[in-house]
Amino acid sequence: MRTLHAAVLALSLFAAVPSTPAQAAEPVAAATAGWPATRAGQLARGWVTAFSTGETAMRDFIDINLAPKSLAERNTRARVEKYRTLRDQYGKLQLESVLKSTPGELTAKLIDSDAKSHEFTFAVQTEAPYKLLSVSLRETLHGMHGMFGGFHH
């Protein structure tokens, strides 16, 4: 019997969705292609779009949409380097389904270029300026006996 273990990888990557405090305080007018009509939904959709578009789009997204506190912990350059590794590993991403949606967090299943499903969680500030705090990837690993606690980055 295989033992399942989860590895959590906090990706401090964030793609660019234009944001002003007034705009951010209001919910998005309507759900877009399965994403919820919330600020977390808007940021998550923007991150996925930037991830799939390419490095320039991801860099722009990070600079515009990442909370200053998160950028202080890990700058844009370091985040883009991590993006390159993930993009090489997953290719393009697209929404499969939304698993959980609250004002401060959205968890979604995303499908990669190989049609494999991955669980991503997007944490968002709940007060102005409503920026993206983090993106986490939760992977279920099969056959990894003895692994405890996973990987956190």
Short mmCIF file of N, CA and C in Angstrom, two decimals:
data_model
loop_
_atom_site.label_atom_id
_atom_site.label_comp_id
_atom_site.label_asym_id
_atom_site.label_seq_id
_atom_site.Cartn_x
_atom_site.Cartn_y
_atom_site.Cartn_z
N MET A 1 0.84 -1.17 0.00
CA MET A 1 0.00 0.00 0.00
C MET A 1 0.89 1.23 0.00
N ARG A 2 0.58 2.14 -0.87
CA ARG A 2 1.38 3.35 -0.98
C ARG A 2 0.95 4.37 0.07
N THR A 3 1.90 5.04 0.61
CA THR A 3 1.63 6.09 1.56
C THR A 3 1.65 7.43 0.83
N LEU A 4 0.65 8.24 1.07
CA LEU A 4 0.58 9.55 0.43
C LEU A 4 1.11 10.59 1.40
N HIS A 5 1.91 11.45 0.90
CA HIS A 5 2.44 12.56 1.69
C HIS A 5 2.25 13.85 0.90
N ALA A 6 2.08 14.93 1.59
CA ALA A 6 1.90 16.22 0.91
C ALA A 6 3.14 17.08 1.10
N ALA A 7 3.53 17.72 0.05
CA ALA A 7 4.64 18.68 0.11
C ALA A 7 4.08 20.04 -0.23
N VAL A 8 4.40 21.00 0.59
CA VAL A 8 3.89 22.34 0.34
C VAL A 8 5.05 23.23 -0.06
N LEU A 9 4.89 23.90 -1.18
CA LEU A 9 5.92 24.78 -1.70
C LEU A 9 5.35 26.18 -1.82
N ALA A 10 5.78 27.08 -0.96
CA ALA A 10 5.28 28.46 -1.04
C ALA A 10 6.05 29.14 -2.16
N LEU A 11 5.35 29.53 -3.17
CA LEU A 11 5.97 30.10 -4.35
C LEU A 11 5.92 31.60 -4.27
N SER A 12 6.52 32.35 -3.83
CA SER A 12 6.28 33.77 -3.70
C SER A 12 6.27 34.40 -5.08
N LEU A 13 5.49 33.87 -5.95
CA LEU A 13 5.38 34.40 -7.31
C LEU A 13 4.02 35.04 -7.47
N PHE A 14 4.00 36.12 -8.17
CA PHE A 14 2.73 36.78 -8.37
C PHE A 14 2.72 37.47 -9.71
N ALA A 15 1.65 37.29 -10.48
CA ALA A 15 1.54 37.87 -11.81
C ALA A 15 0.77 39.18 -11.77
N ALA A 16 0.78 39.99 -12.81
CA ALA A 16 0.30 41.37 -12.76
C ALA A 16 -1.15 41.56 -13.13
N VAL A 17 -1.91 42.02 -12.19
CA VAL A 17 -3.29 42.45 -12.42
C VAL A 17 -3.32 43.88 -11.92
N PRO A 18 -3.68 44.84 -12.77
CA PRO A 18 -3.68 46.22 -12.32
C PRO A 18 -4.52 46.39 -11.06
N SER A 19 -4.04 47.23 -10.17
CA SER A 19 -4.73 47.39 -8.90
C SER A 19 -4.60 48.80 -8.37
N THR A 20 -5.73 49.35 -7.98
CA THR A 20 -5.75 50.59 -7.24
C THR A 20 -6.55 50.29 -5.99
N PRO A 21 -6.31 50.97 -4.88
CA PRO A 21 -7.06 50.66 -3.66
C PRO A 21 -8.57 50.71 -3.87
N ALA A 22 -9.08 51.67 -4.61
CA ALA A 22 -10.53 51.75 -4.82
C ALA A 22 -11.04 50.56 -5.60
N GLN A 23 -10.30 50.18 -6.65
CA GLN A 23 -10.71 49.04 -7.46
C GLN A 23 -10.62 47.75 -6.64
N ALA A 24 -9.57 47.62 -5.86
CA ALA A 24 -9.34 46.39 -5.11
C ALA A 24 -10.41 46.15 -4.06
N ALA A 25 -10.98 47.20 -3.50
CA ALA A 25 -11.97 47.06 -2.45
C ALA A 25 -13.29 46.52 -2.98
N GLU A 26 -13.52 46.65 -4.27
CA GLU A 26 -14.77 46.20 -4.86
C GLU A 26 -14.60 44.82 -5.48
N PRO A 27 -15.60 43.95 -5.35
CA PRO A 27 -15.49 42.65 -5.99
C PRO A 27 -15.46 42.81 -7.50
N VAL A 28 -14.84 41.85 -8.17
CA VAL A 28 -14.83 41.84 -9.62
C VAL A 28 -16.28 41.68 -10.07
N ALA A 29 -16.65 42.33 -11.17
CA ALA A 29 -18.05 42.36 -11.62
C ALA A 29 -18.66 40.98 -11.82
N ALA A 30 -17.93 40.09 -12.43
CA ALA A 30 -18.49 38.76 -12.70
C ALA A 30 -17.35 37.74 -12.73
N ALA A 31 -17.69 36.52 -12.45
CA ALA A 31 -16.70 35.45 -12.52
C ALA A 31 -16.21 35.33 -13.96
N THR A 32 -14.93 35.06 -14.12
CA THR A 32 -14.34 34.93 -15.44
C THR A 32 -13.79 33.53 -15.62
N ALA A 33 -14.33 32.81 -16.59
CA ALA A 33 -13.85 31.47 -16.94
C ALA A 33 -13.69 30.56 -15.73
N GLY A 34 -14.67 30.58 -14.82
CA GLY A 34 -14.64 29.70 -13.66
C GLY A 34 -14.03 30.29 -12.41
N TRP A 35 -13.33 31.42 -12.53
CA TRP A 35 -12.74 32.06 -11.36
C TRP A 35 -13.83 32.81 -10.61
N PRO A 36 -13.78 32.83 -9.27
CA PRO A 36 -14.78 33.56 -8.50
C PRO A 36 -14.67 35.08 -8.72
N ALA A 37 -15.78 35.76 -8.55
CA ALA A 37 -15.85 37.21 -8.70
C ALA A 37 -15.42 37.90 -7.42
N THR A 38 -14.16 37.69 -7.05
CA THR A 38 -13.58 38.28 -5.83
C THR A 38 -12.20 38.82 -6.17
N ARG A 39 -11.63 39.59 -5.27
CA ARG A 39 -10.26 40.08 -5.48
C ARG A 39 -9.29 38.90 -5.51
N ALA A 40 -9.48 37.91 -4.64
CA ALA A 40 -8.61 36.73 -4.67
C ALA A 40 -8.74 36.02 -6.01
N GLY A 41 -9.95 35.91 -6.53
CA GLY A 41 -10.16 35.29 -7.84
C GLY A 41 -9.48 36.06 -8.95
N GLN A 42 -9.56 37.39 -8.88
CA GLN A 42 -8.93 38.24 -9.88
C GLN A 42 -7.41 38.08 -9.85
N LEU A 43 -6.82 38.10 -8.65
CA LEU A 43 -5.37 37.96 -8.54
C LEU A 43 -4.89 36.57 -8.95
N ALA A 44 -5.63 35.54 -8.54
CA ALA A 44 -5.25 34.17 -8.91
C ALA A 44 -5.30 33.99 -10.43
N ARG A 45 -6.36 34.48 -11.04
CA ARG A 45 -6.49 34.39 -12.50
C ARG A 45 -5.35 35.15 -13.18
N GLY A 46 -5.01 36.33 -12.66
CA GLY A 46 -3.90 37.12 -13.21
C GLY A 46 -2.58 36.41 -13.08
N TRP A 47 -2.35 35.76 -11.92
CA TRP A 47 -1.11 35.01 -11.70
C TRP A 47 -1.01 33.86 -12.69
N VAL A 48 -2.10 33.10 -12.87
CA VAL A 48 -2.09 31.97 -13.80
C VAL A 48 -1.86 32.46 -15.23
N THR A 49 -2.49 33.55 -15.59
CA THR A 49 -2.30 34.11 -16.94
C THR A 49 -0.84 34.52 -17.14
N ALA A 50 -0.27 35.22 -16.18
CA ALA A 50 1.13 35.64 -16.28
C ALA A 50 2.07 34.43 -16.32
N PHE A 51 1.80 33.44 -15.47
CA PHE A 51 2.62 32.22 -15.44
C PHE A 51 2.65 31.59 -16.82
N SER A 52 1.50 31.49 -17.45
CA SER A 52 1.40 30.81 -18.74
C SER A 52 1.87 31.67 -19.90
N THR A 53 1.88 32.99 -19.73
CA THR A 53 2.28 33.90 -20.80
C THR A 53 3.80 33.97 -20.95
N GLY A 54 4.51 34.06 -19.84
CA GLY A 54 5.96 34.10 -19.94
C GLY A 54 6.61 34.97 -18.88
N GLU A 55 7.93 34.99 -18.92
CA GLU A 55 8.72 35.63 -17.88
C GLU A 55 8.45 37.13 -17.74
N THR A 56 8.33 37.85 -18.84
CA THR A 56 8.07 39.29 -18.76
C THR A 56 6.73 39.55 -18.09
N ALA A 57 5.71 38.80 -18.46
CA ALA A 57 4.39 38.95 -17.86
C ALA A 57 4.44 38.63 -16.36
N MET A 58 5.19 37.60 -15.98
CA MET A 58 5.28 37.23 -14.56
C MET A 58 6.02 38.32 -13.79
N ARG A 59 7.11 38.83 -14.35
CA ARG A 59 7.86 39.89 -13.68
C ARG A 59 6.95 41.12 -13.46
N ASP A 60 6.21 41.50 -14.48
CA ASP A 60 5.30 42.64 -14.36
C ASP A 60 4.24 42.37 -13.30
N PHE A 61 3.70 41.16 -13.30
CA PHE A 61 2.67 40.82 -12.31
C PHE A 61 3.22 40.92 -10.89
N ILE A 62 4.40 40.38 -10.69
CA ILE A 62 5.03 40.43 -9.37
C ILE A 62 5.20 41.87 -8.91
N ASP A 63 5.76 42.70 -9.80
CA ASP A 63 6.02 44.10 -9.44
C ASP A 63 4.75 44.87 -9.10
N ILE A 64 3.66 44.57 -9.79
CA ILE A 64 2.41 45.32 -9.60
C ILE A 64 1.55 44.75 -8.47
N ASN A 65 1.50 43.43 -8.33
CA ASN A 65 0.48 42.80 -7.47
C ASN A 65 0.97 42.15 -6.19
N LEU A 66 2.25 42.05 -6.00
CA LEU A 66 2.75 41.43 -4.79
C LEU A 66 2.81 42.45 -3.67
N ALA A 67 2.40 42.05 -2.48
CA ALA A 67 2.44 42.93 -1.31
C ALA A 67 3.89 43.34 -1.02
N PRO A 68 4.11 44.61 -0.68
CA PRO A 68 5.47 45.07 -0.38
C PRO A 68 6.17 44.22 0.69
N LYS A 69 5.43 43.77 1.69
CA LYS A 69 6.02 42.92 2.74
C LYS A 69 6.59 41.63 2.14
N SER A 70 5.86 41.04 1.20
CA SER A 70 6.32 39.81 0.56
C SER A 70 7.53 40.07 -0.32
N LEU A 71 7.54 41.19 -1.03
CA LEU A 71 8.69 41.54 -1.87
C LEU A 71 9.93 41.85 -1.02
N ALA A 72 9.72 42.38 0.18
CA ALA A 72 10.85 42.65 1.07
C ALA A 72 11.49 41.34 1.54
N GLU A 73 10.68 40.31 1.69
CA GLU A 73 11.19 39.00 2.13
C GLU A 73 11.92 38.28 1.00
N ARG A 74 11.47 38.49 -0.23
CA ARG A 74 12.09 37.85 -1.39
C ARG A 74 11.80 38.74 -2.60
N ASN A 75 12.86 39.29 -3.19
CA ASN A 75 12.68 40.27 -4.24
C ASN A 75 12.21 39.66 -5.57
N THR A 76 11.91 40.55 -6.51
CA THR A 76 11.39 40.12 -7.82
C THR A 76 12.37 39.20 -8.53
N ARG A 77 13.65 39.53 -8.49
CA ARG A 77 14.66 38.71 -9.19
C ARG A 77 14.63 37.25 -8.69
N ALA A 78 14.60 37.06 -7.39
CA ALA A 78 14.57 35.71 -6.82
C ALA A 78 13.28 34.99 -7.20
N ARG A 79 12.19 35.71 -7.23
CA ARG A 79 10.90 35.12 -7.58
C ARG A 79 10.86 34.72 -9.05
N VAL A 80 11.46 35.52 -9.91
CA VAL A 80 11.49 35.18 -11.34
C VAL A 80 12.38 33.96 -11.57
N GLU A 81 13.46 33.83 -10.83
CA GLU A 81 14.31 32.64 -10.94
C GLU A 81 13.51 31.39 -10.57
N LYS A 82 12.74 31.46 -9.50
CA LYS A 82 11.90 30.32 -9.10
C LYS A 82 10.84 30.06 -10.16
N TYR A 83 10.27 31.12 -10.71
CA TYR A 83 9.28 30.99 -11.78
C TYR A 83 9.85 30.18 -12.94
N ARG A 84 11.09 30.49 -13.36
CA ARG A 84 11.70 29.76 -14.49
C ARG A 84 11.72 28.26 -14.23
N THR A 85 12.09 27.87 -13.03
CA THR A 85 12.14 26.45 -12.66
C THR A 85 10.75 25.83 -12.75
N LEU A 86 9.77 26.51 -12.18
CA LEU A 86 8.40 25.99 -12.19
C LEU A 86 7.83 25.96 -13.60
N ARG A 87 8.11 26.96 -14.40
CA ARG A 87 7.60 26.99 -15.77
C ARG A 87 8.20 25.84 -16.58
N ASP A 88 9.49 25.57 -16.38
CA ASP A 88 10.12 24.43 -17.05
C ASP A 88 9.48 23.12 -16.62
N GLN A 89 9.10 23.04 -15.35
CA GLN A 89 8.52 21.82 -14.81
C GLN A 89 7.06 21.62 -15.24
N TYR A 90 6.26 22.69 -15.23
CA TYR A 90 4.82 22.56 -15.46
C TYR A 90 4.33 23.06 -16.81
N GLY A 91 5.11 23.87 -17.49
CA GLY A 91 4.63 24.45 -18.73
C GLY A 91 3.55 25.47 -18.43
N LYS A 92 2.51 25.49 -19.23
CA LYS A 92 1.40 26.42 -19.00
C LYS A 92 0.41 25.81 -18.01
N LEU A 93 -0.30 26.69 -17.31
CA LEU A 93 -1.32 26.26 -16.34
C LEU A 93 -2.68 26.79 -16.76
N GLN A 94 -3.73 26.05 -16.38
CA GLN A 94 -5.09 26.53 -16.58
C GLN A 94 -5.97 26.01 -15.46
N LEU A 95 -7.05 26.73 -15.20
CA LEU A 95 -7.96 26.38 -14.12
C LEU A 95 -8.71 25.09 -14.42
N GLU A 96 -8.68 24.18 -13.44
CA GLU A 96 -9.52 22.98 -13.49
C GLU A 96 -10.76 23.21 -12.65
N SER A 97 -10.55 23.64 -11.38
CA SER A 97 -11.67 23.90 -10.49
C SER A 97 -11.22 24.74 -9.30
N VAL A 98 -12.18 25.41 -8.68
CA VAL A 98 -11.93 26.15 -7.45
C VAL A 98 -12.37 25.26 -6.30
N LEU A 99 -11.47 25.02 -5.35
CA LEU A 99 -11.77 24.15 -4.21
C LEU A 99 -12.30 24.93 -3.01
N LYS A 100 -11.77 26.15 -2.83
CA LYS A 100 -12.15 26.97 -1.67
C LYS A 100 -11.95 28.43 -2.03
N SER A 101 -12.89 29.26 -1.62
CA SER A 101 -12.76 30.68 -1.91
C SER A 101 -13.27 31.49 -0.72
N THR A 102 -12.38 32.29 -0.13
CA THR A 102 -12.72 33.23 0.93
C THR A 102 -12.12 34.57 0.53
N PRO A 103 -12.47 35.65 1.22
CA PRO A 103 -11.88 36.95 0.85
C PRO A 103 -10.35 36.97 0.91
N GLY A 104 -9.75 36.20 1.80
CA GLY A 104 -8.30 36.23 1.95
C GLY A 104 -7.56 35.06 1.34
N GLU A 105 -8.29 34.10 0.76
CA GLU A 105 -7.60 32.91 0.24
C GLU A 105 -8.43 32.21 -0.81
N LEU A 106 -7.76 31.73 -1.82
CA LEU A 106 -8.41 30.95 -2.87
C LEU A 106 -7.56 29.72 -3.13
N THR A 107 -8.17 28.55 -3.10
CA THR A 107 -7.48 27.31 -3.42
C THR A 107 -8.10 26.74 -4.68
N ALA A 108 -7.24 26.41 -5.64
CA ALA A 108 -7.72 25.94 -6.94
C ALA A 108 -6.88 24.78 -7.43
N LYS A 109 -7.51 23.92 -8.21
CA LYS A 109 -6.78 22.87 -8.93
C LYS A 109 -6.45 23.44 -10.29
N LEU A 110 -5.17 23.41 -10.64
CA LEU A 110 -4.71 23.88 -11.94
C LEU A 110 -4.12 22.70 -12.70
N ILE A 111 -4.32 22.70 -14.00
CA ILE A 111 -3.81 21.64 -14.86
C ILE A 111 -2.58 22.16 -15.59
N ASP A 112 -1.50 21.35 -15.60
CA ASP A 112 -0.29 21.75 -16.30
C ASP A 112 -0.32 21.28 -17.76
N SER A 113 0.77 21.52 -18.48
CA SER A 113 0.84 21.16 -19.90
C SER A 113 0.76 19.66 -20.15
N ASP A 114 1.07 18.85 -19.14
CA ASP A 114 0.97 17.39 -19.26
C ASP A 114 -0.37 16.86 -18.76
N ALA A 115 -1.33 17.75 -18.54
CA ALA A 115 -2.68 17.41 -18.05
C ALA A 115 -2.66 16.82 -16.65
N LYS A 116 -1.65 17.15 -15.86
CA LYS A 116 -1.59 16.74 -14.46
C LYS A 116 -2.16 17.87 -13.60
N SER A 117 -2.87 17.48 -12.56
CA SER A 117 -3.55 18.43 -11.69
C SER A 117 -2.68 18.78 -10.48
N HIS A 118 -2.68 20.06 -10.10
CA HIS A 118 -1.90 20.56 -8.97
C HIS A 118 -2.76 21.52 -8.17
N GLU A 119 -2.63 21.47 -6.85
CA GLU A 119 -3.41 22.33 -5.96
C GLU A 119 -2.60 23.57 -5.57
N PHE A 120 -3.10 24.74 -5.93
CA PHE A 120 -2.46 26.02 -5.62
C PHE A 120 -3.36 26.81 -4.67
N THR A 121 -2.73 27.50 -3.71
CA THR A 121 -3.46 28.37 -2.80
C THR A 121 -2.88 29.78 -2.93
N PHE A 122 -3.76 30.74 -3.12
CA PHE A 122 -3.41 32.14 -3.28
C PHE A 122 -3.88 32.90 -2.05
N ALA A 123 -2.96 33.48 -1.29
CA ALA A 123 -3.30 34.27 -0.10
C ALA A 123 -3.26 35.75 -0.47
N VAL A 124 -4.30 36.47 -0.07
CA VAL A 124 -4.48 37.87 -0.46
C VAL A 124 -4.74 38.71 0.79
N GLN A 125 -4.22 39.93 0.79
CA GLN A 125 -4.51 40.86 1.89
C GLN A 125 -6.02 41.09 1.98
N THR A 126 -6.53 41.16 3.19
CA THR A 126 -7.97 41.39 3.38
C THR A 126 -8.29 42.86 3.63
N GLU A 127 -7.27 43.70 3.60
CA GLU A 127 -7.44 45.15 3.72
C GLU A 127 -6.66 45.82 2.60
N ALA A 128 -7.03 47.05 2.27
CA ALA A 128 -6.35 47.79 1.22
C ALA A 128 -4.85 47.78 1.46
N PRO A 129 -4.08 47.57 0.43
CA PRO A 129 -4.40 47.63 -0.99
C PRO A 129 -4.77 46.29 -1.63
N TYR A 130 -5.07 45.26 -0.85
CA TYR A 130 -5.57 43.98 -1.36
C TYR A 130 -4.60 43.33 -2.36
N LYS A 131 -3.35 43.23 -1.96
CA LYS A 131 -2.31 42.64 -2.81
C LYS A 131 -2.16 41.16 -2.51
N LEU A 132 -1.49 40.49 -3.41
CA LEU A 132 -1.21 39.07 -3.25
C LEU A 132 -0.08 38.89 -2.24
N LEU A 133 -0.28 38.01 -1.26
CA LEU A 133 0.72 37.74 -0.23
C LEU A 133 1.60 36.55 -0.60
N SER A 134 0.97 35.49 -1.08
CA SER A 134 1.74 34.29 -1.41
C SER A 134 0.95 33.38 -2.32
N VAL A 135 1.69 32.50 -2.96
CA VAL A 135 1.12 31.42 -3.76
C VAL A 135 1.79 30.15 -3.27
N SER A 136 0.99 29.16 -2.89
CA SER A 136 1.52 27.89 -2.39
C SER A 136 1.09 26.77 -3.31
N LEU A 137 1.94 25.79 -3.46
CA LEU A 137 1.66 24.61 -4.26
C LEU A 137 1.70 23.41 -3.35
N ARG A 138 0.62 22.65 -3.35
CA ARG A 138 0.54 21.44 -2.53
C ARG A 138 0.54 20.25 -3.48
N GLU A 139 1.52 19.40 -3.33
CA GLU A 139 1.65 18.21 -4.18
C GLU A 139 1.47 16.96 -3.33
N THR A 140 0.80 15.99 -3.87
CA THR A 140 0.69 14.68 -3.23
C THR A 140 1.71 13.78 -3.90
N LEU A 141 2.61 13.26 -3.09
CA LEU A 141 3.65 12.38 -3.61
C LEU A 141 3.30 10.94 -3.29
N HIS A 142 3.48 10.07 -4.25
CA HIS A 142 3.18 8.66 -4.07
C HIS A 142 4.48 7.88 -3.84
N GLY A 143 4.44 6.95 -2.89
CA GLY A 143 5.58 6.07 -2.66
C GLY A 143 6.75 6.72 -1.96
N MET A 144 6.56 7.80 -1.25
CA MET A 144 7.64 8.50 -0.55
C MET A 144 7.59 8.14 0.93
N HIS A 145 7.97 6.93 1.27
CA HIS A 145 7.92 6.47 2.65
C HIS A 145 8.95 7.20 3.51
N GLY A 146 8.55 7.53 4.71
CA GLY A 146 9.46 8.15 5.66
C GLY A 146 9.59 9.67 5.51
N MET A 147 8.92 10.26 4.55
CA MET A 147 9.01 11.70 4.39
C MET A 147 8.02 12.37 5.34
N PHE A 148 8.49 13.33 6.12
CA PHE A 148 7.62 13.99 7.07
C PHE A 148 7.65 15.49 6.86
N GLY A 149 6.51 16.10 6.81
CA GLY A 149 6.44 17.54 6.81
C GLY A 149 6.56 18.20 5.44
N GLY A 150 7.04 17.50 4.45
CA GLY A 150 7.11 18.07 3.12
C GLY A 150 8.22 19.10 2.99
N PHE A 151 8.12 19.88 1.94
CA PHE A 151 9.11 20.90 1.61
C PHE A 151 8.43 22.25 1.63
N HIS A 152 9.03 23.17 2.32
CA HIS A 152 8.48 24.53 2.37
C HIS A 152 9.56 25.47 1.88
N HIS A 153 9.20 26.33 0.93
CA HIS A 153 10.18 27.24 0.35
C HIS A 153 9.75 28.66 0.51
#
